[in-house]
């Protein structure tokens, strides 16, 4: 069995490792256009849950990688001079270069052939392959050459961003929100090794043009952002590594496989916005899933590819949805700019809907208590007599709606039952709405009735 992997990033290397472990007699080659120690970007980030998946898949590479990680538990949010720190998040980071070198070492040890400075211009070059894994990244040539088949959809989002680095250390995943004379600038920051941190810089289209970033080269834009975040950098500089300003492409494909022998993997297949830190996670978990499908189908390529897409698509789409909601929040940050910093921070933490009020209460109970007290003080300021020291959760706080005061903020909107007679509600409605009211909802929205 001959397998060719196009792309020596995390997805391609990790799949090659797992496949060679399970099928040592398979001839597996990885083709990478760059040199072995060339890598672009700075750090990559993973959650605790992701690490568990890596440990189960390949304990050897797990041990090598995790020994190089920087760990943190907190997220810190800086806005309007206020700082809010929220614990219970469980993340870690490492250098992308280190990750790739460790995966290369593991792949070689297992007998995977690594071919560098190898550009695959056409799939015709790999006619002898039984399986071609296209892990060639966000600008995948395989996908673009066959986008009609894959049903590729690319949504280029409006905000501009650039990956830079710094020698400033962080002990938390940190967000900086700064208002400049040109507009709002955002920095997403995390440490990935000693004295090395990632700075992902983001701004909206109007600010990008007003600041002149569209006319600056890589070095000039770094110096400009150093001035914007001078206080936050604490005397440290920003470093660049192909730190080009670009817009994020939301990539989806209706089909992930072609001809029962070609499969897209990682960013070639689907992207997730950097604001949820799941790009490398998705790529490596794709590799795990494809490997599991290959094992389950006993090396039958066609059946394995069908199984991979059938079992993996839902999880990928869930992650993409969370990422899409998150990126839209950052695109519309002006909506929330005048909020109190505490409410702003709560909105940021719950933006993707994967973290809820209840979930955050388990992770960071003190932060939630502060949110509840702040909300209760706002309710009291609107004339309601509520306890601000031991407040009810926001959902159960009263709300004045024009001349009506609701006891809480629970709203029930029943299904239309179409049971009115000549447009007049009947005893059915009394029982129907009465039963719903027993639940204690503050407001029940009745169905529409029409006069016959």
Short mmCIF file of C-alpha atoms in Angstrom, two decimals:
data_model
loop_
_atom_site.label_atom_id
_atom_site.label_comp_id
_atom_site.label_asym_id
_atom_site.label_seq_id
_atom_site.Cartn_x
_atom_site.Cartn_y
_atom_site.Cartn_z
CA UNK A 1 0.00 0.00 0.00
CA UNK A 2 1.41 3.37 -1.04
CA UNK A 3 0.34 6.57 0.75
CA UNK A 4 1.50 10.05 -0.26
CA UNK A 5 0.89 12.98 2.07
CA UNK A 6 1.10 16.44 0.52
CA UNK A 7 2.10 18.93 3.21
CA UNK A 8 4.41 18.49 6.19
CA UNK A 9 2.38 20.48 8.69
CA UNK A 10 0.83 19.06 11.88
CA UNK A 11 -2.05 17.32 10.05
CA UNK A 12 0.08 15.57 7.45
CA UNK A 13 2.91 14.55 9.76
CA UNK A 14 0.60 13.30 12.49
CA UNK A 15 -1.44 11.18 10.10
CA UNK A 16 1.76 9.69 8.66
CA UNK A 17 2.94 8.81 12.18
CA UNK A 18 -0.31 7.13 13.18
CA UNK A 19 -0.72 5.28 9.88
CA UNK A 20 2.85 3.96 9.94
CA UNK A 21 2.38 2.75 13.53
CA UNK A 22 -0.68 0.72 12.62
CA UNK A 23 0.45 -0.36 9.15
CA UNK A 24 4.25 -0.65 9.28
CA UNK A 25 4.38 -2.34 5.86
CA UNK A 26 2.70 0.61 4.14
CA UNK A 27 5.00 2.83 2.06
CA UNK A 28 4.27 6.33 3.43
CA UNK A 29 5.87 9.51 2.08
CA UNK A 30 5.37 13.13 3.17
CA UNK A 31 6.06 15.84 0.58
CA UNK A 32 6.78 19.32 2.02
CA UNK A 33 7.48 22.37 -0.15
CA UNK A 34 9.69 24.03 2.48
CA UNK A 35 12.87 22.90 4.19
CA UNK A 36 12.72 20.77 7.34
CA UNK A 37 13.32 23.63 9.76
CA UNK A 38 11.39 26.30 7.87
CA UNK A 39 8.20 27.26 9.62
CA UNK A 40 6.00 30.29 9.57
CA UNK A 41 4.10 31.62 12.53
CA UNK A 42 5.04 31.47 16.18
CA UNK A 43 3.18 29.38 18.75
CA UNK A 44 0.30 26.91 18.64
CA UNK A 45 -2.22 26.37 21.40
CA UNK A 46 -4.16 23.34 22.67
CA UNK A 47 -6.75 22.65 25.36
CA UNK A 48 -6.47 20.00 28.07
CA UNK A 49 -9.10 17.86 26.30
CA UNK A 50 -7.08 17.92 23.08
CA UNK A 51 -3.98 16.69 24.90
CA UNK A 52 -5.92 13.67 26.15
CA UNK A 53 -6.69 12.76 22.52
CA UNK A 54 -2.99 13.02 21.60
CA UNK A 55 -1.94 10.82 24.51
CA UNK A 56 -4.35 8.08 23.46
CA UNK A 57 -3.32 8.30 19.80
CA UNK A 58 0.47 8.21 20.23
CA UNK A 59 1.98 8.33 23.74
CA UNK A 60 5.53 8.71 22.40
CA UNK A 61 4.95 11.96 20.50
CA UNK A 62 2.65 13.14 23.30
CA UNK A 63 5.49 12.84 25.82
CA UNK A 64 7.94 14.62 23.55
CA UNK A 65 5.58 17.50 22.77
CA UNK A 66 4.11 18.11 26.22
CA UNK A 67 7.57 18.32 27.79
CA UNK A 68 8.04 21.55 25.78
CA UNK A 69 4.69 23.15 26.60
CA UNK A 70 3.99 26.37 28.45
CA UNK A 71 0.81 25.90 30.53
CA UNK A 72 -1.77 28.38 31.77
CA UNK A 73 -5.21 28.25 33.34
CA UNK A 74 -6.38 31.86 33.16
CA UNK A 75 -7.69 34.25 30.54
CA UNK A 76 -6.96 37.93 31.18
CA UNK A 77 -8.93 40.74 29.53
CA UNK A 78 -7.67 44.35 29.39
CA UNK A 79 -10.07 47.11 28.34
CA UNK A 80 -10.61 50.75 29.35
CA UNK A 81 -7.90 50.47 32.00
CA UNK A 82 -9.64 47.55 33.75
CA UNK A 83 -8.27 44.02 34.00
CA UNK A 84 -10.42 40.93 34.55
CA UNK A 85 -8.84 37.51 35.07
CA UNK A 86 -10.93 34.37 34.60
CA UNK A 87 -9.60 30.95 35.62
CA UNK A 88 -10.48 27.35 34.87
CA UNK A 89 -9.62 27.29 31.17
CA UNK A 90 -6.77 24.76 30.91
CA UNK A 91 -4.63 25.63 27.88
CA UNK A 92 -1.04 25.12 26.80
CA UNK A 93 1.17 26.32 23.99
CA UNK A 94 4.40 25.43 22.22
CA UNK A 95 6.49 26.68 19.34
CA UNK A 96 5.13 25.65 15.95
CA UNK A 97 8.70 24.99 14.82
CA UNK A 98 9.34 22.75 17.84
CA UNK A 99 6.10 20.86 17.23
CA UNK A 100 6.99 20.18 13.60
CA UNK A 101 10.57 19.10 14.38
CA UNK A 102 9.35 16.68 17.06
CA UNK A 103 6.75 15.21 14.71
CA UNK A 104 9.38 14.88 11.97
CA UNK A 105 11.67 13.03 14.38
CA UNK A 106 8.90 10.65 15.40
CA UNK A 107 7.90 10.04 11.77
CA UNK A 108 11.49 9.21 10.75
CA UNK A 109 11.87 6.83 13.69
CA UNK A 110 8.84 4.89 12.47
CA UNK A 111 10.11 4.72 8.90
CA UNK A 112 8.08 7.47 7.21
CA UNK A 113 9.95 8.99 4.26
CA UNK A 114 10.10 12.80 4.55
CA UNK A 115 10.82 14.68 1.33
CA UNK A 116 11.50 18.41 1.69
CA UNK A 117 11.60 21.18 -0.91
CA UNK A 118 9.19 19.05 -2.92
CA UNK A 119 6.36 20.85 -4.69
CA UNK A 120 3.61 18.57 -6.00
CA UNK A 121 2.28 20.52 -8.97
CA UNK A 122 -0.33 17.96 -10.01
CA UNK A 123 -1.91 14.79 -8.67
CA UNK A 124 -0.72 13.14 -11.88
CA UNK A 125 2.72 13.00 -10.25
CA UNK A 126 1.27 10.58 -7.70
CA UNK A 127 -0.56 8.19 -10.04
CA UNK A 128 0.94 5.17 -8.29
CA UNK A 129 -0.48 6.17 -4.89
CA UNK A 130 -3.30 4.21 -3.32
CA UNK A 131 -4.10 7.14 -1.01
CA UNK A 132 -3.27 10.83 -1.39
CA UNK A 133 -3.73 12.96 1.72
CA UNK A 134 -3.95 16.65 0.80
CA UNK A 135 -2.78 18.38 3.96
CA UNK A 136 -1.33 21.31 2.02
CA UNK A 137 -2.82 24.08 4.10
CA UNK A 138 -5.17 26.99 3.81
CA UNK A 139 -4.08 27.72 0.21
CA UNK A 140 -4.29 24.06 -0.81
CA UNK A 141 -3.42 23.53 -4.47
CA UNK A 142 -5.18 20.16 -4.47
CA UNK A 143 -8.40 21.76 -3.24
CA UNK A 144 -8.19 24.75 -5.58
CA UNK A 145 -7.44 22.60 -8.64
CA UNK A 146 -10.53 20.51 -7.84
CA UNK A 147 -12.79 23.01 -6.09
CA UNK A 148 -15.77 22.23 -8.32
CA UNK A 149 -15.64 18.60 -7.19
CA UNK A 150 -15.07 19.40 -3.51
CA UNK A 151 -17.75 22.10 -3.53
CA UNK A 152 -15.39 24.62 -1.98
CA UNK A 153 -16.87 27.76 -0.42
CA UNK A 154 -14.56 30.54 0.80
CA UNK A 155 -15.94 33.47 2.81
CA UNK A 156 -13.23 36.13 3.16
CA UNK A 157 -14.05 37.99 6.38
CA UNK A 158 -13.65 41.79 6.66
CA UNK A 159 -11.25 42.16 9.61
CA UNK A 160 -7.50 42.30 9.01
CA UNK A 161 -5.02 40.36 11.16
CA UNK A 162 -1.31 39.60 11.41
CA UNK A 163 0.68 37.02 13.42
CA UNK A 164 3.66 38.51 15.24
CA UNK A 165 5.75 37.53 18.23
CA UNK A 166 7.36 39.10 21.28
CA UNK A 167 9.84 38.30 24.03
CA UNK A 168 7.35 39.50 26.64
CA UNK A 169 6.18 36.65 28.89
CA UNK A 170 2.55 35.95 29.82
CA UNK A 171 1.10 33.73 32.55
CA UNK A 172 -2.40 33.84 31.01
CA UNK A 173 -4.01 33.93 27.59
CA UNK A 174 -4.36 37.69 27.31
CA UNK A 175 -6.61 39.99 25.27
CA UNK A 176 -5.73 43.67 24.88
CA UNK A 177 -8.36 46.07 23.49
CA UNK A 178 -7.01 49.52 22.59
CA UNK A 179 -8.74 52.55 21.13
CA UNK A 180 -6.45 54.69 18.97
CA UNK A 181 -6.99 57.86 16.96
CA UNK A 182 -7.61 55.58 13.97
CA UNK A 183 -9.95 53.09 15.63
CA UNK A 184 -9.90 49.91 17.71
CA UNK A 185 -6.95 47.49 17.72
CA UNK A 186 -7.00 44.07 19.39
CA UNK A 187 -4.15 41.78 20.45
CA UNK A 188 -4.62 38.07 21.23
CA UNK A 189 -1.52 37.01 23.20
CA UNK A 190 -0.15 33.80 24.70
CA UNK A 191 3.23 32.42 25.70
CA UNK A 192 4.48 29.30 23.95
CA UNK A 193 7.95 28.91 25.48
CA UNK A 194 10.27 30.81 27.84
CA UNK A 195 10.44 34.47 26.78
CA UNK A 196 8.51 33.77 23.58
CA UNK A 197 4.91 34.79 23.00
CA UNK A 198 2.48 35.05 20.10
CA UNK A 199 0.79 38.38 19.35
CA UNK A 200 -2.12 38.04 16.92
CA UNK A 201 -3.07 41.59 15.97
CA UNK A 202 -6.52 42.37 14.60
CA UNK A 203 -8.42 45.43 13.45
CA UNK A 204 -11.46 46.36 11.38
CA UNK A 205 -11.26 47.49 7.72
CA UNK A 206 -11.82 51.19 8.46
CA UNK A 207 -9.10 51.32 11.12
CA UNK A 208 -6.75 49.32 8.88
CA UNK A 209 -6.95 51.96 6.15
CA UNK A 210 -7.02 55.01 8.44
CA UNK A 211 -3.87 53.83 10.21
CA UNK A 212 -2.13 53.33 6.87
CA UNK A 213 -1.47 49.65 7.54
CA UNK A 214 -2.52 48.89 3.97
CA UNK A 215 0.53 50.87 2.78
CA UNK A 216 3.11 49.55 5.27
CA UNK A 217 5.55 46.73 4.77
CA UNK A 218 6.05 44.00 7.36
CA UNK A 219 8.67 45.86 9.41
CA UNK A 220 6.82 49.18 9.36
CA UNK A 221 3.55 47.61 10.52
CA UNK A 222 5.39 45.92 13.41
CA UNK A 223 6.88 49.26 14.52
CA UNK A 224 3.44 50.87 14.25
CA UNK A 225 1.80 48.19 16.41
CA UNK A 226 4.65 48.51 18.93
CA UNK A 227 3.56 52.10 19.44
CA UNK A 228 -0.11 51.12 19.76
CA UNK A 229 0.68 48.46 22.38
CA UNK A 230 3.75 50.13 23.91
CA UNK A 231 2.34 49.96 27.44
CA UNK A 232 1.30 46.33 27.05
CA UNK A 233 4.65 45.26 25.56
CA UNK A 234 6.46 46.65 28.62
CA UNK A 235 9.55 47.62 26.63
CA UNK A 236 9.68 44.45 24.51
CA UNK A 237 9.66 44.51 20.71
CA UNK A 238 7.43 42.75 18.21
CA UNK A 239 9.11 40.22 15.94
CA UNK A 240 7.95 39.17 12.49
CA UNK A 241 8.02 35.97 10.45
CA UNK A 242 6.06 36.41 7.25
CA UNK A 243 3.75 38.58 9.36
CA UNK A 244 1.62 39.74 6.47
CA UNK A 245 -1.71 41.45 7.09
CA UNK A 246 -4.54 39.43 5.62
CA UNK A 247 -8.22 38.64 5.99
CA UNK A 248 -9.41 35.36 7.42
CA UNK A 249 -10.92 32.89 4.92
CA UNK A 250 -13.76 30.75 6.28
CA UNK A 251 -13.32 27.60 4.20
CA UNK A 252 -15.86 24.82 3.86
CA UNK A 253 -16.10 21.91 1.46
CA UNK A 254 -19.25 20.02 0.54
CA UNK A 255 -17.12 16.92 -0.08
CA UNK A 256 -13.80 16.00 1.53
CA UNK A 257 -12.81 13.08 -0.71
CA UNK A 258 -12.32 12.45 -4.42
CA UNK A 259 -12.03 9.31 -6.55
CA UNK A 260 -11.95 7.09 -3.44
CA UNK A 261 -8.22 7.87 -3.06
CA UNK A 262 -7.84 11.60 -2.35
CA UNK A 263 -8.80 13.26 0.93
CA UNK A 264 -8.50 16.81 2.28
CA UNK A 265 -7.10 17.25 5.79
CA UNK A 266 -6.63 20.20 8.16
CA UNK A 267 -6.93 23.77 6.85
CA UNK A 268 -7.20 22.47 3.30
CA UNK A 269 -10.55 21.00 4.31
CA UNK A 270 -11.96 23.47 6.85
CA UNK A 271 -10.72 26.51 8.75
CA UNK A 272 -11.52 27.73 12.26
CA UNK A 273 -10.88 31.33 13.29
CA UNK A 274 -7.80 31.87 15.45
CA UNK A 275 -9.86 33.51 18.22
CA UNK A 276 -10.85 30.08 19.57
CA UNK A 277 -7.38 28.57 19.19
CA UNK A 278 -8.52 25.41 17.40
CA UNK A 279 -6.73 25.42 14.04
CA UNK A 280 -3.91 23.01 14.92
CA UNK A 281 -6.28 21.04 17.15
CA UNK A 282 -8.65 20.47 14.21
CA UNK A 283 -5.77 19.48 11.95
CA UNK A 284 -4.29 16.88 14.30
CA UNK A 285 -7.68 15.52 15.33
CA UNK A 286 -8.48 15.15 11.61
CA UNK A 287 -5.37 12.98 11.40
CA UNK A 288 -6.53 10.88 14.35
CA UNK A 289 -9.98 10.42 12.83
CA UNK A 290 -8.65 9.47 9.38
CA UNK A 291 -6.27 6.97 10.98
CA UNK A 292 -9.09 5.46 13.06
CA UNK A 293 -11.19 5.06 9.91
CA UNK A 294 -8.31 3.33 8.13
CA UNK A 295 -7.88 0.91 11.04
CA UNK A 296 -11.62 0.25 11.34
CA UNK A 297 -11.81 -0.61 7.63
CA UNK A 298 -8.67 -2.80 7.79
CA UNK A 299 -6.81 -0.68 5.26
CA UNK A 300 -9.64 -0.50 2.71
CA UNK A 301 -9.01 3.02 1.38
CA UNK A 302 -12.39 3.72 -0.23
CA UNK A 303 -14.36 2.54 2.79
CA UNK A 304 -12.02 4.37 5.17
CA UNK A 305 -12.52 7.68 3.36
CA UNK A 306 -16.30 7.30 3.49
CA UNK A 307 -16.12 6.45 7.19
CA UNK A 308 -13.80 9.40 7.90
CA UNK A 309 -16.14 11.96 6.39
CA UNK A 310 -19.26 10.40 7.91
CA UNK A 311 -17.85 10.30 11.44
CA UNK A 312 -15.76 13.47 11.43
CA UNK A 313 -17.92 16.07 9.68
CA UNK A 314 -20.30 16.85 12.56
CA UNK A 315 -17.47 17.57 15.02
CA UNK A 316 -15.66 19.78 12.50
CA UNK A 317 -18.83 21.73 11.72
CA UNK A 318 -19.54 22.25 15.43
CA UNK A 319 -16.05 23.67 15.93
CA UNK A 320 -16.41 25.82 12.83
CA UNK A 321 -19.73 27.18 14.07
CA UNK A 322 -18.20 28.15 17.42
CA UNK A 323 -15.31 29.79 15.57
CA UNK A 324 -17.65 31.63 13.21
CA UNK A 325 -19.70 33.06 16.08
CA UNK A 326 -16.48 34.08 17.81
CA UNK A 327 -15.03 35.87 14.79
CA UNK A 328 -18.30 37.78 14.25
CA UNK A 329 -18.10 38.98 17.87
CA UNK A 330 -14.65 40.47 17.18
CA UNK A 331 -15.85 41.97 13.90
CA UNK A 332 -18.60 43.81 15.82
CA UNK A 333 -16.62 44.72 18.93
CA UNK A 334 -17.76 48.37 18.55
CA UNK A 335 -21.24 47.25 19.61
CA UNK A 336 -19.91 46.33 23.03
CA UNK A 337 -17.29 49.06 23.39
CA UNK A 338 -19.27 51.23 25.81
CA UNK A 339 -20.19 48.36 28.11
CA UNK A 340 -18.84 48.22 31.63
CA UNK A 341 -15.53 46.25 31.44
CA UNK A 342 -17.00 43.46 33.57
CA UNK A 343 -19.98 42.93 31.27
CA UNK A 344 -17.69 43.26 28.26
CA UNK A 345 -15.45 40.52 29.67
CA UNK A 346 -18.42 38.25 30.34
CA UNK A 347 -19.58 38.75 26.76
CA UNK A 348 -16.12 37.93 25.45
CA UNK A 349 -15.92 34.73 27.49
CA UNK A 350 -19.34 33.48 26.34
CA UNK A 351 -19.16 34.80 22.76
CA UNK A 352 -18.91 31.43 20.98
CA UNK A 353 -21.73 29.82 23.05
CA UNK A 354 -19.47 26.87 23.83
CA UNK A 355 -18.99 28.46 27.27
CA UNK A 356 -22.30 29.28 29.00
CA UNK A 357 -23.20 31.10 32.22
CA UNK A 358 -23.50 27.79 34.08
CA UNK A 359 -20.27 26.43 32.64
CA UNK A 360 -18.40 29.62 33.50
CA UNK A 361 -19.79 29.47 37.04
CA UNK A 362 -18.06 26.11 37.46
CA UNK A 363 -14.80 27.39 35.97
CA UNK A 364 -14.62 30.80 37.63
CA UNK A 365 -17.16 31.17 40.47
CA UNK A 366 -15.69 34.45 41.78
CA UNK A 367 -15.95 36.06 38.35
CA UNK A 368 -19.60 35.01 38.06
CA UNK A 369 -20.37 36.36 41.55
CA UNK A 370 -18.91 39.70 40.45
CA UNK A 371 -21.04 39.61 37.28
CA UNK A 372 -24.20 38.86 39.29
CA UNK A 373 -23.57 41.70 41.75
CA UNK A 374 -22.85 44.15 38.96
CA UNK A 375 -26.03 43.13 37.14
CA UNK A 376 -28.09 43.44 40.33
CA UNK A 377 -26.74 46.97 40.90
CA UNK A 378 -27.85 47.92 37.38
CA UNK A 379 -31.32 46.46 38.06
CA UNK A 380 -31.57 48.40 41.32
CA UNK A 381 -30.54 51.59 39.49
CA UNK A 382 -33.65 51.11 37.33
CA UNK A 383 -35.88 51.27 40.40
CA UNK A 384 -36.21 47.62 41.40
CA UNK A 385 -35.72 46.58 45.02
CA UNK A 386 -33.27 43.69 44.63
CA UNK A 387 -30.52 42.24 46.81
CA UNK A 388 -27.13 43.33 45.47
CA UNK A 389 -24.99 41.43 47.97
CA UNK A 390 -26.57 37.99 47.49
CA UNK A 391 -28.28 38.53 44.15
CA UNK A 392 -30.34 36.16 42.08
CA UNK A 393 -28.80 35.14 38.73
CA UNK A 394 -29.48 37.70 35.96
CA UNK A 395 -32.11 35.43 34.36
CA UNK A 396 -34.29 35.80 37.46
CA UNK A 397 -33.93 39.55 37.90
CA UNK A 398 -37.00 41.74 37.19
CA UNK A 399 -37.33 43.80 34.02
CA UNK A 400 -39.51 46.81 33.22
CA UNK A 401 -40.97 46.53 29.72
CA UNK A 402 -42.79 49.78 28.97
CA UNK A 403 -45.62 49.93 31.55
CA UNK A 404 -45.24 46.26 32.47
CA UNK A 405 -42.86 44.84 35.08
CA UNK A 406 -41.75 41.27 34.53
CA UNK A 407 -40.84 39.19 37.56
CA UNK A 408 -37.97 37.57 35.66
CA UNK A 409 -36.45 37.40 32.18
CA UNK A 410 -37.71 33.94 31.20
CA UNK A 411 -39.77 34.17 28.00
CA UNK A 412 -41.83 31.28 26.60
CA UNK A 413 -43.10 31.33 23.04
CA UNK A 414 -45.40 28.30 22.53
CA UNK A 415 -45.99 26.59 19.22
CA UNK A 416 -48.98 27.75 17.25
CA UNK A 417 -51.78 25.23 17.86
CA UNK A 418 -54.33 26.75 15.43
CA UNK A 419 -57.16 26.06 17.85
CA UNK A 420 -58.97 29.41 17.86
CA UNK A 421 -62.56 29.36 16.61
CA UNK A 422 -63.37 32.18 14.21
CA UNK A 423 -60.27 33.95 15.52
CA UNK A 424 -61.44 33.79 19.16
CA UNK A 425 -59.32 31.98 21.81
CA UNK A 426 -61.17 29.08 23.46
CA UNK A 427 -60.96 27.10 26.70
CA UNK A 428 -58.10 25.21 25.10
CA UNK A 429 -55.97 28.36 25.19
CA UNK A 430 -56.81 28.97 28.86
CA UNK A 431 -55.54 25.51 29.76
CA UNK A 432 -52.62 25.64 27.32
CA UNK A 433 -51.22 29.01 28.43
CA UNK A 434 -52.16 28.41 32.05
CA UNK A 435 -50.03 25.26 32.12
CA UNK A 436 -47.09 27.17 30.67
CA UNK A 437 -47.55 29.98 33.19
CA UNK A 438 -47.27 27.51 36.06
CA UNK A 439 -43.59 27.17 35.18
CA UNK A 440 -43.01 30.70 36.40
CA UNK A 441 -41.98 32.39 33.15
CA UNK A 442 -41.97 36.18 33.35
CA UNK A 443 -43.52 36.54 29.89
CA UNK A 444 -45.56 34.26 27.65
CA UNK A 445 -45.93 35.25 24.01
CA UNK A 446 -49.27 34.04 22.68
CA UNK A 447 -49.81 32.66 19.21
CA UNK A 448 -51.38 34.64 16.42
CA UNK A 449 -55.11 34.18 15.87
CA UNK A 450 -56.98 35.29 12.77
CA UNK A 451 -60.61 36.27 12.42
CA UNK A 452 -62.22 33.94 9.88
#
